[in-house]
């Protein structure tokens, strides 16, 4: 399967790097949650020192190769690039991708010789592994507990076209082999069991659950949940997905699963069914464009009412909607149009309407109304010695924000174990 985007070749990268204005306050760096030193790495490209650029990138962001592929830069660094006032913003993500595609992971980060203590990290996604790296560099022995595969959502669910296996293996493999003393392959549900063996625990379990579509017919054969299906597509174990697929939702997960199903079988009809309009789609524009290029179609202003069928899905009954005034977030509310019910003939329905935390795990930790783990400014939970971060704390975010949390939590854990606050 071909990747959508090709790396900038050395000449293109050099020309792009020439456009940097080296602003004294580096707004791009401030806007990057991982604080990637943008002007500095671009200067290294300009002077032809790709290895130096790689070191700068990797030291600031352990998931720099992943971010080079899938970071939504238009929401972060690129959105504040001063160059946009002259012509167009710098292609910062593509520039760092061009460096990491041409260099091996830099191995100059020395681990201290003495061991200051043992810390457990629960969940080996971007937040967990970023924290593990920083703790290991600070002299701690880190054990990771992971119920599926180390790497988290990018490894388990993001399609190979956007996130190739070799990139995943290189980056996740490097982090695990270099900075993690042991990976325990199982689900943790009781933190207090770990506190006897470890000086501190970092919980970074993401949002492993999926929201149920609250309509009749969800028990029929041919109904799937998006993220479970993405994991199945990635491991090549899809069965039961038919030829006429309706994906219900308007976020990144809906667009990701729709594109993955088309990529898997380009003769399949795949339609994203969304109750609002194109402007209200929450998915990143880049991913929507890729879905359209892959042949995914969109049915807007259609809210699901019931999945139709005897034993197997035969269609999705929807009601047509119209948009009215904006809600408190500035998005248009939708209202059903009376008498506008119709059926979309389908043999497969995929629910992609949201993610949720694992409510059964960690009953000892205080949570907010949305079920997310509550933390203070130091990322400490309600339980002494237990810290948390990433999607499990903030809800659905991005890889680079999970990296920020992992790094921050490591600083707090080191301070805590040194007897600080
Ligand atoms: C389909 C999809 C596409 C996305 N696309 C993008 C994108 O293009 N760009 C972007 O920046 N972000 C994207 N995101 C969001 C991004 O992947 C997440 O914000 C990020 O992975 C969160 O990192 P995390 O470490 O907090 O959690 P996760 O990546 O979810 O990692 C949590 C880990 O904890 C493990 N775990 C959970 N419970 C337990 C337990 N009880 N015991 C042991 N292990 C446990 C899980 O198996 C998982 O490996 C996407 C998300 C999804 C779902
Ligand atoms: S990690 Fe994301 S936000 Fe940070 S510099 Fe790279 S593309 Fe920009």
Short mmCIF file of C-alpha atoms and ligand atoms in Angstrom, two decimals:
data_model
loop_
_atom_site.label_atom_id
_atom_site.label_comp_id
_atom_site.label_asym_id
_atom_site.label_seq_id
_atom_site.Cartn_x
_atom_site.Cartn_y
_atom_site.Cartn_z
CA UNK A 1 0.00 0.00 0.00
CA UNK A 2 1.52 3.33 -1.04
CA UNK A 3 1.93 6.12 1.45
CA UNK A 4 -0.06 9.21 0.53
CA UNK A 5 2.69 11.70 1.17
CA UNK A 6 6.26 11.45 -0.05
CA UNK A 7 9.20 12.86 1.92
CA UNK A 8 10.62 16.15 0.75
CA UNK A 9 13.80 15.26 -1.18
CA UNK A 10 17.05 16.87 0.09
CA UNK A 11 16.82 19.69 -2.44
CA UNK A 12 13.18 20.46 -1.63
CA UNK A 13 13.99 20.34 2.10
CA UNK A 14 16.91 22.74 1.63
CA UNK A 15 14.71 25.19 -0.31
CA UNK A 16 11.94 24.95 2.29
CA UNK A 17 14.46 25.45 5.13
CA UNK A 18 15.71 28.64 3.41
CA UNK A 19 12.28 30.19 3.99
CA UNK A 20 12.58 30.13 7.82
CA UNK A 21 12.73 33.64 9.36
CA UNK A 22 14.31 32.44 12.67
CA UNK A 23 11.92 34.58 14.73
CA UNK A 24 13.50 35.55 18.05
CA UNK A 25 10.46 34.29 20.00
CA UNK A 26 9.94 31.12 17.88
CA UNK A 27 6.11 31.00 18.07
CA UNK A 28 6.20 27.62 16.29
CA UNK A 29 8.24 26.10 19.10
CA UNK A 30 5.92 27.61 21.73
CA UNK A 31 2.89 26.19 19.90
CA UNK A 32 4.36 22.68 19.68
CA UNK A 33 3.20 20.77 22.78
CA UNK A 34 6.49 18.80 22.79
CA UNK A 35 8.49 22.05 22.33
CA UNK A 36 10.37 20.78 19.28
CA UNK A 37 13.17 23.37 18.74
CA UNK A 38 11.99 24.33 15.26
CA UNK A 39 14.41 27.15 14.30
CA UNK A 40 17.38 25.16 15.60
CA UNK A 41 16.62 21.96 13.69
CA UNK A 42 15.92 23.97 10.53
CA UNK A 43 19.28 25.69 10.92
CA UNK A 44 20.91 22.26 11.14
CA UNK A 45 19.21 21.25 7.87
CA UNK A 46 20.49 24.43 6.29
CA UNK A 47 24.04 23.71 7.32
CA UNK A 48 23.73 20.14 6.01
CA UNK A 49 23.98 18.57 9.48
CA UNK A 50 21.13 16.04 9.31
CA UNK A 51 22.46 14.02 12.22
CA UNK A 52 22.46 17.15 14.43
CA UNK A 53 18.89 17.92 13.33
CA UNK A 54 17.86 14.34 14.21
CA UNK A 55 19.37 14.62 17.70
CA UNK A 56 17.56 17.91 18.40
CA UNK A 57 14.26 16.48 17.17
CA UNK A 58 14.48 13.19 18.97
CA UNK A 59 15.60 14.70 22.28
CA UNK A 60 12.55 16.96 22.39
CA UNK A 61 10.02 14.44 21.09
CA UNK A 62 10.47 10.66 21.54
CA UNK A 63 7.70 10.14 18.93
CA UNK A 64 9.22 12.47 16.37
CA UNK A 65 8.92 9.96 13.48
CA UNK A 66 5.29 9.29 14.35
CA UNK A 67 4.61 13.03 14.53
CA UNK A 68 6.42 13.50 11.21
CA UNK A 69 3.71 11.29 9.70
CA UNK A 70 0.52 12.10 11.60
CA UNK A 71 0.86 15.30 13.66
CA UNK A 72 -1.89 17.82 12.81
CA UNK A 73 0.61 20.67 12.40
CA UNK A 74 -2.10 23.05 11.18
CA UNK A 75 -3.46 23.05 14.76
CA UNK A 76 -0.05 23.66 16.34
CA UNK A 77 3.32 24.92 15.02
CA UNK A 78 2.22 25.80 11.51
CA UNK A 79 -0.81 27.80 12.68
CA UNK A 80 1.45 30.52 14.13
CA UNK A 81 4.30 30.53 11.57
CA UNK A 82 5.28 34.18 10.88
CA UNK A 83 6.09 33.31 7.28
CA UNK A 84 2.32 33.06 6.65
CA UNK A 85 2.22 36.89 6.75
CA UNK A 86 4.55 36.96 3.72
CA UNK A 87 3.38 33.95 1.67
CA UNK A 88 2.70 30.51 3.18
CA UNK A 89 3.67 28.92 6.52
CA UNK A 90 6.73 26.68 6.63
CA UNK A 91 6.09 22.95 6.15
CA UNK A 92 7.54 22.17 9.58
CA UNK A 93 6.22 18.62 9.96
CA UNK A 94 7.39 17.64 6.49
CA UNK A 95 10.80 19.15 7.20
CA UNK A 96 11.29 17.06 10.33
CA UNK A 97 9.96 14.01 8.54
CA UNK A 98 12.57 14.52 5.79
CA UNK A 99 15.28 14.42 8.50
CA UNK A 100 14.05 11.31 10.30
CA UNK A 101 13.44 9.46 7.03
CA UNK A 102 17.11 9.89 6.19
CA UNK A 103 18.71 9.20 9.56
CA UNK A 104 18.68 6.36 12.10
CA UNK A 105 17.48 6.89 15.66
CA UNK A 106 20.24 8.82 17.42
CA UNK A 107 21.75 6.68 20.14
CA UNK A 108 23.71 9.28 22.04
CA UNK A 109 21.37 9.46 25.03
CA UNK A 110 23.39 7.74 27.75
CA UNK A 111 21.53 5.98 30.56
CA UNK A 112 22.97 6.74 34.03
CA UNK A 113 24.78 3.80 35.62
CA UNK A 114 23.21 3.82 39.14
CA UNK A 115 19.51 2.99 39.71
CA UNK A 116 17.45 5.54 41.66
CA UNK A 117 14.32 3.40 42.00
CA UNK A 118 11.68 1.43 40.12
CA UNK A 119 8.66 3.05 38.45
CA UNK A 120 5.69 1.37 36.75
CA UNK A 121 4.08 2.80 33.62
CA UNK A 122 0.62 1.44 32.82
CA UNK A 123 -0.17 1.77 29.11
CA UNK A 124 2.59 1.87 26.48
CA UNK A 125 1.21 4.55 24.16
CA UNK A 126 2.88 7.86 23.33
CA UNK A 127 2.28 9.25 26.85
CA UNK A 128 3.50 6.11 28.65
CA UNK A 129 6.61 5.53 26.53
CA UNK A 130 7.59 9.23 26.58
CA UNK A 131 7.41 9.16 30.36
CA UNK A 132 9.36 5.88 30.43
CA UNK A 133 12.17 7.37 28.32
CA UNK A 134 12.52 10.47 30.49
CA UNK A 135 12.48 8.41 33.70
CA UNK A 136 15.12 6.01 32.35
CA UNK A 137 17.31 8.96 31.37
CA UNK A 138 16.95 10.16 34.97
CA UNK A 139 18.23 6.88 36.36
CA UNK A 140 14.98 5.01 37.07
CA UNK A 141 14.27 1.41 36.12
CA UNK A 142 10.95 1.41 34.28
CA UNK A 143 8.57 -1.52 33.94
CA UNK A 144 5.72 -1.11 31.47
CA UNK A 145 2.34 -2.86 31.72
CA UNK A 146 0.54 -3.10 28.37
CA UNK A 147 -2.64 -5.05 27.58
CA UNK A 148 -2.20 -5.06 23.77
CA UNK A 149 0.92 -4.00 21.86
CA UNK A 150 3.43 -1.33 22.93
CA UNK A 151 2.96 1.82 20.84
CA UNK A 152 -0.67 2.61 21.75
CA UNK A 153 -3.17 3.86 19.20
CA UNK A 154 -0.69 4.67 16.38
CA UNK A 155 0.67 1.11 16.48
CA UNK A 156 -2.64 -0.62 17.03
CA UNK A 157 -5.08 1.40 14.94
CA UNK A 158 -3.68 4.07 12.63
CA UNK A 159 -3.63 2.67 9.10
CA UNK A 160 -0.38 1.49 7.54
CA UNK A 161 -0.79 3.95 4.69
CA UNK A 162 -0.47 6.86 7.16
CA UNK A 163 1.85 5.10 9.57
CA UNK A 164 3.98 2.41 7.93
CA UNK A 165 5.00 -0.67 9.91
CA UNK A 166 8.73 0.01 9.48
CA UNK A 167 8.39 3.50 11.02
CA UNK A 168 6.42 2.06 13.91
CA UNK A 169 8.91 -0.76 14.50
CA UNK A 170 11.88 1.59 14.30
CA UNK A 171 10.52 4.18 16.72
CA UNK A 172 8.48 2.08 19.18
CA UNK A 173 11.07 -0.72 19.01
CA UNK A 174 13.87 1.73 19.79
CA UNK A 175 12.02 3.27 22.76
CA UNK A 176 11.10 -0.09 24.28
CA UNK A 177 14.45 -1.79 23.78
CA UNK A 178 16.50 1.17 24.94
CA UNK A 179 14.52 2.66 27.83
CA UNK A 180 12.15 -0.01 29.22
CA UNK A 181 13.59 -2.62 31.57
CA UNK A 182 10.62 -4.99 31.21
CA UNK A 183 7.24 -5.12 29.46
CA UNK A 184 4.51 -7.04 31.31
CA UNK A 185 1.83 -8.06 28.81
CA UNK A 186 -1.33 -7.75 30.80
CA UNK A 187 -4.15 -5.44 31.80
CA UNK A 188 -3.79 -3.67 35.12
CA UNK A 189 -6.98 -2.80 36.96
CA UNK A 190 -5.80 -2.29 40.54
CA UNK A 191 -3.06 0.27 41.07
CA UNK A 192 -2.58 -0.50 44.76
CA UNK A 193 -1.11 -3.89 43.78
CA UNK A 194 1.70 -2.06 41.97
CA UNK A 195 2.51 0.40 44.72
CA UNK A 196 4.09 -2.32 46.84
CA UNK A 197 6.70 -3.02 44.16
CA UNK A 198 7.20 0.39 42.58
CA UNK A 199 8.11 3.78 44.01
CA UNK A 200 5.61 5.54 41.72
CA UNK A 201 3.12 4.68 38.96
CA UNK A 202 2.23 6.59 35.78
CA UNK A 203 -1.19 5.72 34.34
CA UNK A 204 -1.46 6.41 30.59
CA UNK A 205 -4.15 4.02 29.47
CA UNK A 206 -5.80 6.26 26.86
CA UNK A 207 -9.45 5.72 25.98
CA UNK A 208 -9.79 1.99 25.29
CA UNK A 209 -13.62 1.97 25.23
CA UNK A 210 -16.02 2.95 22.43
CA UNK A 211 -19.38 4.73 22.66
CA UNK A 212 -22.45 2.70 21.78
CA UNK A 213 -24.73 4.06 19.05
CA UNK A 214 -28.01 4.51 20.98
CA UNK A 215 -30.34 3.03 18.36
CA UNK A 216 -32.23 -0.25 17.84
CA UNK A 217 -30.60 -3.05 15.87
CA UNK A 218 -27.05 -2.77 17.18
CA UNK A 219 -26.97 -6.51 18.03
CA UNK A 220 -27.46 -7.52 14.37
CA UNK A 221 -24.71 -9.31 12.49
CA UNK A 222 -22.80 -6.82 10.37
CA UNK A 223 -22.61 -4.13 13.07
CA UNK A 224 -19.05 -3.20 14.13
CA UNK A 225 -17.29 -0.71 16.36
CA UNK A 226 -14.74 1.44 14.57
CA UNK A 227 -11.64 1.01 16.70
CA UNK A 228 -12.02 -2.74 17.13
CA UNK A 229 -12.41 -2.90 13.35
CA UNK A 230 -9.31 -0.75 12.80
CA UNK A 231 -7.30 -3.15 14.96
CA UNK A 232 -8.71 -6.07 12.95
CA UNK A 233 -7.86 -4.40 9.61
CA UNK A 234 -4.34 -3.76 10.85
CA UNK A 235 -3.79 -7.35 11.86
CA UNK A 236 -5.44 -8.62 8.65
CA UNK A 237 -8.24 -10.37 10.52
CA UNK A 238 -11.36 -8.70 9.12
CA UNK A 239 -14.21 -11.02 8.40
CA UNK A 240 -17.88 -10.22 8.10
CA UNK A 241 -17.40 -6.76 6.59
CA UNK A 242 -19.63 -6.58 3.52
CA UNK A 243 -19.73 -4.61 0.28
CA UNK A 244 -21.96 -1.69 1.29
CA UNK A 245 -20.59 -0.10 4.42
CA UNK A 246 -22.01 2.86 6.34
CA UNK A 247 -19.74 4.49 8.93
CA UNK A 248 -21.65 6.61 11.43
CA UNK A 249 -19.67 9.58 12.78
CA UNK A 250 -17.81 12.72 11.73
CA UNK A 251 -14.51 12.57 13.59
CA UNK A 252 -11.03 11.28 12.80
CA UNK A 253 -11.88 7.74 13.78
CA UNK A 254 -14.85 7.61 11.36
CA UNK A 255 -12.70 8.91 8.51
CA UNK A 256 -9.80 6.61 9.43
CA UNK A 257 -11.91 3.44 9.44
CA UNK A 258 -13.75 4.41 6.24
CA UNK A 259 -10.44 4.97 4.42
CA UNK A 260 -8.92 1.78 5.82
CA UNK A 261 -11.91 -0.28 4.60
CA UNK A 262 -11.68 1.22 1.10
CA UNK A 263 -7.94 0.63 1.04
CA UNK A 264 -8.49 -2.97 2.08
CA UNK A 265 -10.98 -3.54 -0.74
CA UNK A 266 -11.38 -0.73 -3.29
CA UNK A 267 -14.51 -2.37 -4.74
CA UNK A 268 -16.36 -1.84 -1.45
CA UNK A 269 -18.82 1.09 -1.23
CA UNK A 270 -17.99 3.02 1.92
CA UNK A 271 -20.05 6.02 3.04
CA UNK A 272 -19.51 8.20 6.09
CA UNK A 273 -22.93 9.11 7.46
CA UNK A 274 -22.92 12.31 9.51
CA UNK A 275 -25.72 14.23 11.16
CA UNK A 276 -24.19 17.65 10.51
CA UNK A 277 -22.63 19.26 7.41
CA UNK A 278 -19.17 19.19 5.84
CA UNK A 279 -18.04 22.32 7.74
CA UNK A 280 -18.84 20.67 11.06
CA UNK A 281 -16.74 17.53 10.42
CA UNK A 282 -14.30 17.16 13.32
CA UNK A 283 -11.84 15.09 11.30
CA UNK A 284 -8.62 16.79 10.17
CA UNK A 285 -8.98 18.24 6.66
CA UNK A 286 -5.93 16.34 5.44
CA UNK A 287 -7.60 13.04 6.41
CA UNK A 288 -10.92 14.00 4.83
CA UNK A 289 -9.10 14.80 1.57
CA UNK A 290 -7.31 11.43 1.76
CA UNK A 291 -10.61 9.63 2.34
CA UNK A 292 -12.18 11.30 -0.68
CA UNK A 293 -9.11 10.42 -2.77
CA UNK A 294 -9.51 6.78 -1.64
CA UNK A 295 -13.12 6.79 -2.89
CA UNK A 296 -15.01 7.22 0.39
CA UNK A 297 -18.31 9.08 -0.06
CA UNK A 298 -20.09 11.25 2.51
CA UNK A 299 -23.77 11.52 3.35
CA UNK A 300 -24.32 14.69 5.36
CA UNK A 301 -27.35 15.83 7.40
CA UNK A 302 -28.43 12.27 8.17
CA UNK A 303 -28.92 11.11 11.79
CA UNK A 304 -29.19 7.35 12.46
CA UNK A 305 -32.56 6.18 13.78
CA UNK A 306 -32.43 2.37 13.61
CA UNK A 307 -30.36 -0.43 12.07
CA UNK A 308 -32.71 -2.51 9.89
CA UNK A 309 -32.53 -6.28 9.37
CA UNK A 310 -33.71 -9.73 10.52
CA UNK A 311 -30.46 -11.40 11.61
CA UNK A 312 -28.05 -9.43 9.48
CA UNK A 313 -27.86 -5.71 8.66
CA UNK A 314 -29.99 -4.76 5.64
CA UNK A 315 -29.88 -1.01 5.98
CA UNK A 316 -29.72 2.03 8.21
CA UNK A 317 -32.84 4.09 8.74
CA UNK A 318 -31.89 7.75 9.08
CA UNK A 319 -33.73 10.99 9.56
CA UNK A 320 -32.75 14.02 7.56
CA UNK A 321 -31.52 16.93 9.68
CA UNK A 322 -31.10 20.64 9.23
CA UNK A 323 -28.68 22.95 11.00
CA UNK A 324 -29.83 25.76 13.24
CA UNK A 325 -28.10 28.18 15.63
CA UNK A 326 -24.62 27.56 17.03
CA UNK A 327 -24.11 25.76 20.34
CA UNK A 328 -21.74 26.94 23.10
CA UNK A 329 -18.73 25.52 21.18
CA UNK A 330 -19.60 27.50 18.04
CA UNK A 331 -20.80 24.43 16.10
CA UNK A 332 -24.22 24.45 14.44
CA UNK A 333 -26.83 22.41 16.26
CA UNK A 334 -28.84 19.98 14.20
CA UNK A 335 -32.56 19.23 14.28
CA UNK A 336 -34.43 16.35 12.64
CA UNK A 337 -36.82 17.32 9.84
CA UNK A 338 -40.25 15.84 10.65
CA UNK A 339 -41.40 13.16 8.19
CA UNK A 340 -38.00 12.88 6.51
CA UNK A 341 -37.10 9.28 7.47
CA UNK A 342 -35.43 7.16 4.77
CA UNK A 343 -33.39 3.94 4.57
CA UNK A 344 -29.84 3.66 3.24
CA UNK A 345 -29.37 0.07 1.97
CA UNK A 346 -26.26 -1.37 3.66
CA UNK A 347 -24.90 -4.74 4.73
CA UNK A 348 -22.44 -3.32 7.29
CA UNK A 349 -22.79 -0.54 9.85
CA UNK A 350 -19.76 0.81 11.72
CA UNK A 351 -20.27 2.98 14.79
CA UNK A 352 -17.59 5.66 15.16
CA UNK A 353 -19.20 8.12 17.52
CA UNK A 354 -16.61 8.46 20.25
CA UNK A 355 -14.16 6.93 22.66
CA UNK A 356 -14.41 6.48 26.40
CA UNK A 357 -12.16 5.53 29.31
CA UNK A 358 -12.10 2.07 30.85
CA UNK A 359 -14.57 2.70 33.70
CA UNK A 360 -13.86 -0.66 35.38
CA UNK A 361 -10.15 -0.03 35.92
CA UNK A 362 -8.57 1.97 38.74
CA UNK A 363 -11.62 2.45 40.94
CA UNK A 364 -9.31 4.01 43.58
CA UNK A 365 -8.61 7.08 41.40
CA UNK A 366 -10.87 10.15 41.45
CA UNK A 367 -12.46 10.89 38.06
CA UNK A 368 -14.41 13.79 36.61
CA UNK A 369 -18.00 13.57 35.29
CA UNK A 370 -16.76 12.30 31.91
CA UNK A 371 -14.93 9.43 33.65
CA UNK A 372 -11.48 10.91 32.91
CA UNK A 373 -8.82 10.56 35.62
CA UNK A 374 -8.49 13.78 37.66
CA UNK A 375 -4.98 15.17 38.18
CA UNK A 376 -3.49 18.34 39.69
CA UNK A 377 -0.95 20.61 37.95
CA UNK A 378 1.85 18.15 38.70
CA UNK A 379 -0.22 15.40 37.07
CA UNK A 380 -0.70 13.70 40.44
CA UNK A 381 -3.91 11.73 40.87
CA UNK A 382 -5.92 11.48 44.08
CA UNK A 383 -3.68 8.58 45.16
CA UNK A 384 -0.20 9.46 46.52
CA UNK A 385 2.58 8.26 44.21
CA UNK A 386 0.23 7.77 41.25
CA UNK A 387 0.42 10.13 38.28
CA UNK A 388 -1.62 10.12 35.07
CA UNK A 389 -1.63 11.76 31.63
CA UNK A 390 -2.51 11.52 27.95
CA UNK A 391 -6.01 10.77 26.65
CA UNK A 392 -6.96 9.04 29.92
CA UNK A 393 -6.82 12.49 31.57
CA UNK A 394 -7.74 14.93 28.79
CA UNK A 395 -10.03 12.90 26.55
CA UNK A 396 -9.31 12.41 22.85
CA UNK A 397 -6.25 14.49 21.95
CA UNK A 398 -3.20 13.98 19.74
CA UNK A 399 0.11 12.13 19.84
CA UNK A 400 2.16 15.27 20.43
CA UNK A 401 -0.03 16.27 23.40
CA UNK A 402 0.37 12.78 24.87
CA UNK A 403 4.15 13.20 24.49
CA UNK A 404 3.95 16.53 26.36
CA UNK A 405 2.08 14.81 29.21
CA UNK A 406 4.55 11.93 29.40
CA UNK A 407 7.49 14.34 29.63
CA UNK A 408 5.75 16.51 32.23
CA UNK A 409 4.74 13.57 34.36
CA UNK A 410 8.34 12.29 34.36
CA UNK A 411 9.56 15.65 35.73
CA UNK A 412 6.89 15.52 38.46
CA UNK A 413 7.71 11.91 39.35
CA UNK A 414 11.43 12.68 39.62
CA UNK A 415 10.66 15.66 41.88
CA UNK A 416 8.21 13.62 43.97
CA UNK A 417 10.69 10.79 44.46
CA UNK A 418 13.42 13.23 45.37
CA UNK A 419 11.23 14.29 48.27
CA UNK A 420 9.77 17.38 46.57
CA UNK A 421 6.10 18.36 46.49
C1 LIG B 1 -8.22 5.89 14.97
C2 LIG B 1 -7.44 7.02 15.55
C3 LIG B 1 -6.69 7.83 14.72
C4 LIG B 1 -5.94 8.87 15.27
N1 LIG B 1 -5.20 9.66 14.43
C5 LIG B 1 -4.39 10.63 14.96
C6 LIG B 1 -3.56 11.43 14.13
O1 LIG B 1 -3.59 11.33 12.92
N2 LIG B 1 -2.71 12.31 14.71
C7 LIG B 1 -2.64 12.47 16.07
O2 LIG B 1 -1.80 13.25 16.56
N3 LIG B 1 -3.45 11.76 16.89
C8 LIG B 1 -4.31 10.85 16.36
N4 LIG B 1 -5.13 10.10 17.18
C9 LIG B 1 -5.09 10.37 18.63
C10 LIG B 1 -3.84 9.75 19.28
O3 LIG B 1 -3.62 8.44 18.77
C11 LIG B 1 -4.00 9.71 20.79
O4 LIG B 1 -4.29 11.02 21.25
C12 LIG B 1 -2.73 9.20 21.49
O5 LIG B 1 -2.38 7.92 21.03
C13 LIG B 1 -2.96 9.17 23.00
O6 LIG B 1 -1.84 8.62 23.61
P1 LIG B 1 -1.95 7.90 25.04
O7 LIG B 1 -0.58 7.39 25.32
O8 LIG B 1 -2.61 8.81 26.00
O9 LIG B 1 -2.97 6.69 24.83
P2 LIG B 1 -3.00 5.44 23.80
O10 LIG B 1 -2.26 5.72 22.55
O11 LIG B 1 -4.43 5.08 23.71
O12 LIG B 1 -2.22 4.33 24.59
C14 LIG B 1 -2.77 3.73 25.75
C15 LIG B 1 -2.21 2.33 25.89
O13 LIG B 1 -2.65 1.78 27.13
C16 LIG B 1 -3.04 0.43 26.95
N5 LIG B 1 -3.99 0.12 28.03
C17 LIG B 1 -5.24 0.61 28.19
N6 LIG B 1 -5.78 0.15 29.34
C18 LIG B 1 -4.83 -0.62 29.94
C19 LIG B 1 -4.79 -1.34 31.16
N7 LIG B 1 -5.81 -1.32 32.03
N8 LIG B 1 -3.67 -2.06 31.47
C20 LIG B 1 -2.61 -2.08 30.59
N9 LIG B 1 -2.60 -1.40 29.41
C21 LIG B 1 -3.68 -0.66 29.10
C22 LIG B 1 -3.63 0.42 25.56
O14 LIG B 1 -3.61 -0.89 24.99
C23 LIG B 1 -2.70 1.37 24.82
O15 LIG B 1 -1.58 0.70 24.25
C24 LIG B 1 -5.95 9.10 16.66
C25 LIG B 1 -6.74 8.29 17.49
C26 LIG B 1 -7.49 7.26 16.94
C27 LIG B 1 -8.32 6.41 17.86
S1 LIG B 2 5.59 17.62 16.57
FE1 LIG B 2 3.77 18.49 15.54
S2 LIG B 2 3.47 20.49 16.52
FE2 LIG B 2 5.56 19.81 17.04
S3 LIG B 2 6.89 20.70 15.44
FE3 LIG B 2 6.31 18.65 14.72
S4 LIG B 2 4.50 18.97 13.44
FE4 LIG B 2 4.78 20.82 14.70
#
